Amino acid sequence: MTKEQEYIIAVTKYGRRNCEKIIKSILYNIRKMHKLINKIERSLMNE
């Protein structure tokens, strides 16, 4: 199953509104993780 198919199934299951909310929250969490990883990398380099 491709990402597009998964997305279509999710949209029909949860409706567009919820899908957009879910996607936004996932992207937000990914950004937070990137910031955290960058902090950890910097602190490791400083040691």
PDB file of N, CA and C in Angstrom:
ATOM      1  N   MET A   1       0.843  -1.203   0.000  1.00  0.00           N
ATOM      2  CA  MET A   1       0.000   0.000   0.000  1.00  0.00           C
ATOM      3  C   MET A   1       0.877   1.251   0.000  1.00  0.00           C
ATOM      4  N   THR A   2       0.592   2.144  -0.932  1.00  0.00           N
ATOM      5  CA  THR A   2       1.387   3.370  -1.033  1.00  0.00           C
ATOM      6  C   THR A   2       0.900   4.408  -0.032  1.00  0.00           C
ATOM      7  N   LYS A   3       1.728   5.436   0.174  1.00  0.00           N
ATOM      8  CA  LYS A   3       1.354   6.533   1.078  1.00  0.00           C
ATOM      9  C   LYS A   3       0.058   7.193   0.618  1.00  0.00           C
ATOM     10  N   GLU A   4      -0.100   7.351  -0.707  1.00  0.00           N
ATOM     11  CA  GLU A   4      -1.302   7.984  -1.250  1.00  0.00           C
ATOM     12  C   GLU A   4      -2.546   7.182  -0.879  1.00  0.00           C
ATOM     13  N   GLN A   5      -2.456   5.862  -1.026  1.00  0.00           N
ATOM     14  CA  GLN A   5      -3.592   5.008  -0.684  1.00  0.00           C
ATOM     15  C   GLN A   5      -3.900   5.098   0.805  1.00  0.00           C
ATOM     16  N   GLU A   6      -2.852   5.077   1.637  1.00  0.00           N
ATOM     17  CA  GLU A   6      -3.041   5.202   3.078  1.00  0.00           C
ATOM     18  C   GLU A   6      -3.726   6.519   3.399  1.00  0.00           C
ATOM     19  N   TYR A   7      -3.283   7.589   2.734  1.00  0.00           N
ATOM     20  CA  TYR A   7      -3.857   8.917   2.969  1.00  0.00           C
ATOM     21  C   TYR A   7      -5.333   8.937   2.586  1.00  0.00           C
ATOM     22  N   ILE A   8      -5.654   8.363   1.429  1.00  0.00           N
ATOM     23  CA  ILE A   8      -7.049   8.340   0.960  1.00  0.00           C
ATOM     24  C   ILE A   8      -7.928   7.582   1.952  1.00  0.00           C
ATOM     25  N   ILE A   9      -7.441   6.444   2.430  1.00  0.00           N
ATOM     26  CA  ILE A   9      -8.206   5.663   3.408  1.00  0.00           C
ATOM     27  C   ILE A   9      -8.398   6.465   4.690  1.00  0.00           C
ATOM     28  N   ALA A  10      -7.337   7.114   5.135  1.00  0.00           N
ATOM     29  CA  ALA A  10      -7.418   7.931   6.348  1.00  0.00           C
ATOM     30  C   ALA A  10      -8.416   9.067   6.168  1.00  0.00           C
ATOM     31  N   VAL A  11      -8.387   9.702   5.002  1.00  0.00           N
ATOM     32  CA  VAL A  11      -9.297  10.824   4.735  1.00  0.00           C
ATOM     33  C   VAL A  11     -10.746  10.343   4.778  1.00  0.00           C
ATOM     34  N   THR A  12     -11.015   9.199   4.139  1.00  0.00           N
ATOM     35  CA  THR A  12     -12.395   8.714   4.118  1.00  0.00           C
ATOM     36  C   THR A  12     -12.824   8.261   5.510  1.00  0.00           C
ATOM     37  N   LYS A  13     -11.885   7.730   6.290  1.00  0.00           N
ATOM     38  CA  LYS A  13     -12.212   7.258   7.643  1.00  0.00           C
ATOM     39  C   LYS A  13     -12.457   8.412   8.598  1.00  0.00           C
ATOM     40  N   TYR A  14     -11.551   9.361   8.617  1.00  0.00           N
ATOM     41  CA  TYR A  14     -11.589  10.397   9.649  1.00  0.00           C
ATOM     42  C   TYR A  14     -12.092  11.746   9.151  1.00  0.00           C
ATOM     43  N   GLY A  15     -12.247  11.893   7.859  1.00  0.00           N
ATOM     44  CA  GLY A  15     -12.636  13.185   7.296  1.00  0.00           C
ATOM     45  C   GLY A  15     -11.424  14.086   7.130  1.00  0.00           C
ATOM     46  N   ARG A  16     -11.515  15.010   6.182  1.00  0.00           N
ATOM     47  CA  ARG A  16     -10.370  15.875   5.843  1.00  0.00           C
ATOM     48  C   ARG A  16      -9.867  16.679   7.023  1.00  0.00           C
ATOM     49  N   ARG A  17     -10.776  17.290   7.765  1.00  0.00           N
ATOM     50  CA  ARG A  17     -10.421  18.154   8.888  1.00  0.00           C
ATOM     51  C   ARG A  17      -9.464  17.451   9.841  1.00  0.00           C
ATOM     52  N   ASN A  18      -9.874  16.265  10.294  1.00  0.00           N
ATOM     53  CA  ASN A  18      -9.064  15.525  11.249  1.00  0.00           C
ATOM     54  C   ASN A  18      -7.726  15.117  10.652  1.00  0.00           C
ATOM     55  N   CYS A  19      -7.725  14.725   9.375  1.00  0.00           N
ATOM     56  CA  CYS A  19      -6.480  14.326   8.720  1.00  0.00           C
ATOM     57  C   CYS A  19      -5.490  15.481   8.704  1.00  0.00           C
ATOM     58  N   GLU A  20      -5.984  16.668   8.370  1.00  0.00           N
ATOM     59  CA  GLU A  20      -5.098  17.829   8.340  1.00  0.00           C
ATOM     60  C   GLU A  20      -4.541  18.107   9.726  1.00  0.00           C
ATOM     61  N   LYS A  21      -5.387  17.966  10.753  1.00  0.00           N
ATOM     62  CA  LYS A  21      -4.936  18.163  12.137  1.00  0.00           C
ATOM     63  C   LYS A  21      -3.858  17.149  12.492  1.00  0.00           C
ATOM     64  N   ILE A  22      -4.119  15.878  12.135  1.00  0.00           N
ATOM     65  CA  ILE A  22      -3.172  14.808  12.454  1.00  0.00           C
ATOM     66  C   ILE A  22      -1.837  15.061  11.757  1.00  0.00           C
ATOM     67  N   ILE A  23      -1.896  15.395  10.462  1.00  0.00           N
ATOM     68  CA  ILE A  23      -0.676  15.639   9.689  1.00  0.00           C
ATOM     69  C   ILE A  23       0.101  16.813  10.276  1.00  0.00           C
ATOM     70  N   LYS A  24      -0.613  17.905  10.618  1.00  0.00           N
ATOM     71  CA  LYS A  24       0.048  19.071  11.201  1.00  0.00           C
ATOM     72  C   LYS A  24       0.722  18.713  12.514  1.00  0.00           C
ATOM     73  N   SER A  25       0.049  17.917  13.348  1.00  0.00           N
ATOM     74  CA  SER A  25       0.635  17.555  14.636  1.00  0.00           C
ATOM     75  C   SER A  25       1.851  16.649  14.441  1.00  0.00           C
ATOM     76  N   ILE A  26       1.789  15.765  13.444  1.00  0.00           N
ATOM     77  CA  ILE A  26       2.941  14.902  13.150  1.00  0.00           C
ATOM     78  C   ILE A  26       4.121  15.750  12.692  1.00  0.00           C
ATOM     79  N   LEU A  27       3.874  16.690  11.764  1.00  0.00           N
ATOM     80  CA  LEU A  27       4.946  17.560  11.278  1.00  0.00           C
ATOM     81  C   LEU A  27       5.530  18.380  12.424  1.00  0.00           C
ATOM     82  N   TYR A  28       4.657  18.871  13.304  1.00  0.00           N
ATOM     83  CA  TYR A  28       5.095  19.656  14.464  1.00  0.00           C
ATOM     84  C   TYR A  28       5.999  18.808  15.358  1.00  0.00           C
ATOM     85  N   ASN A  29       5.588  17.564  15.608  1.00  0.00           N
ATOM     86  CA  ASN A  29       6.389  16.668  16.445  1.00  0.00           C
ATOM     87  C   ASN A  29       7.729  16.347  15.801  1.00  0.00           C
ATOM     88  N   ILE A  30       7.740  16.172  14.476  1.00  0.00           N
ATOM     89  CA  ILE A  30       8.993  15.904  13.764  1.00  0.00           C
ATOM     90  C   ILE A  30       9.944  17.086  13.933  1.00  0.00           C
ATOM     91  N   ARG A  31       9.404  18.321  13.796  1.00  0.00           N
ATOM     92  CA  ARG A  31      10.236  19.508  13.968  1.00  0.00           C
ATOM     93  C   ARG A  31      10.810  19.570  15.371  1.00  0.00           C
ATOM     94  N   LYS A  32       9.982  19.259  16.377  1.00  0.00           N
ATOM     95  CA  LYS A  32      10.446  19.257  17.765  1.00  0.00           C
ATOM     96  C   LYS A  32      11.562  18.230  17.950  1.00  0.00           C
ATOM     97  N   MET A  33      11.389  17.042  17.338  1.00  0.00           N
ATOM     98  CA  MET A  33      12.403  15.995  17.428  1.00  0.00           C
ATOM     99  C   MET A  33      13.713  16.458  16.798  1.00  0.00           C
ATOM    100  N   HIS A  34      13.634  17.118  15.637  1.00  0.00           N
ATOM    101  CA  HIS A  34      14.832  17.629  14.975  1.00  0.00           C
ATOM    102  C   HIS A  34      15.576  18.592  15.882  1.00  0.00           C
ATOM    103  N   LYS A  35      14.841  19.503  16.532  1.00  0.00           N
ATOM    104  CA  LYS A  35      15.464  20.470  17.432  1.00  0.00           C
ATOM    105  C   LYS A  35      16.161  19.748  18.571  1.00  0.00           C
ATOM    106  N   LEU A  36      15.485  18.742  19.123  1.00  0.00           N
ATOM    107  CA  LEU A  36      16.044  17.968  20.231  1.00  0.00           C
ATOM    108  C   LEU A  36      17.315  17.244  19.787  1.00  0.00           C
ATOM    109  N   ILE A  37      17.261  16.612  18.617  1.00  0.00           N
ATOM    110  CA  ILE A  37      18.424  15.889  18.088  1.00  0.00           C
ATOM    111  C   ILE A  37      19.586  16.850  17.870  1.00  0.00           C
ATOM    112  N   ASN A  38      19.305  18.036  17.314  1.00  0.00           N
ATOM    113  CA  ASN A  38      20.356  19.030  17.095  1.00  0.00           C
ATOM    114  C   ASN A  38      21.001  19.439  18.414  1.00  0.00           C
ATOM    115  N   LYS A  39      20.175  19.645  19.455  1.00  0.00           N
ATOM    116  CA  LYS A  39      20.700  20.003  20.775  1.00  0.00           C
ATOM    117  C   LYS A  39      21.621  18.913  21.293  1.00  0.00           C
ATOM    118  N   ILE A  40      21.186  17.664  21.171  1.00  0.00           N
ATOM    119  CA  ILE A  40      21.980  16.529  21.660  1.00  0.00           C
ATOM    120  C   ILE A  40      23.298  16.447  20.894  1.00  0.00           C
ATOM    121  N   GLU A  41      23.236  16.597  19.572  1.00  0.00           N
ATOM    122  CA  GLU A  41      24.456  16.550  18.762  1.00  0.00           C
ATOM    123  C   GLU A  41      25.430  17.638  19.186  1.00  0.00           C
ATOM    124  N   ARG A  42      24.914  18.856  19.405  1.00  0.00           N
ATOM    125  CA  ARG A  42      25.772  19.965  19.813  1.00  0.00           C
ATOM    126  C   ARG A  42      26.420  19.685  21.155  1.00  0.00           C
ATOM    127  N   SER A  43      25.643  19.177  22.094  1.00  0.00           N
ATOM    128  CA  SER A  43      26.193  18.914  23.423  1.00  0.00           C
ATOM    129  C   SER A  43      27.236  17.797  23.362  1.00  0.00           C
ATOM    130  N   LEU A  44      27.039  16.827  22.481  1.00  0.00           N
ATOM    131  CA  LEU A  44      28.021  15.754  22.326  1.00  0.00           C
ATOM    132  C   LEU A  44      29.315  16.288  21.714  1.00  0.00           C
ATOM    133  N   MET A  45      29.182  17.206  20.753  1.00  0.00           N
ATOM    134  CA  MET A  45      30.371  17.783  20.121  1.00  0.00           C
ATOM    135  C   MET A  45      31.157  18.639  21.110  1.00  0.00           C
ATOM    136  N   ASN A  46      30.453  19.283  22.035  1.00  0.00           N
ATOM    137  CA  ASN A  46      31.114  20.170  22.995  1.00  0.00           C
ATOM    138  C   ASN A  46      31.899  19.407  24.055  1.00  0.00           C
ATOM    139  N   GLU A  47      31.562  18.139  24.260  1.00  0.00           N
ATOM    140  CA  GLU A  47      32.258  17.365  25.300  1.00  0.00           C
ATOM    141  C   GLU A  47      33.684  17.044  24.901  1.00  0.00           C
TER     142      GLU A  47
END
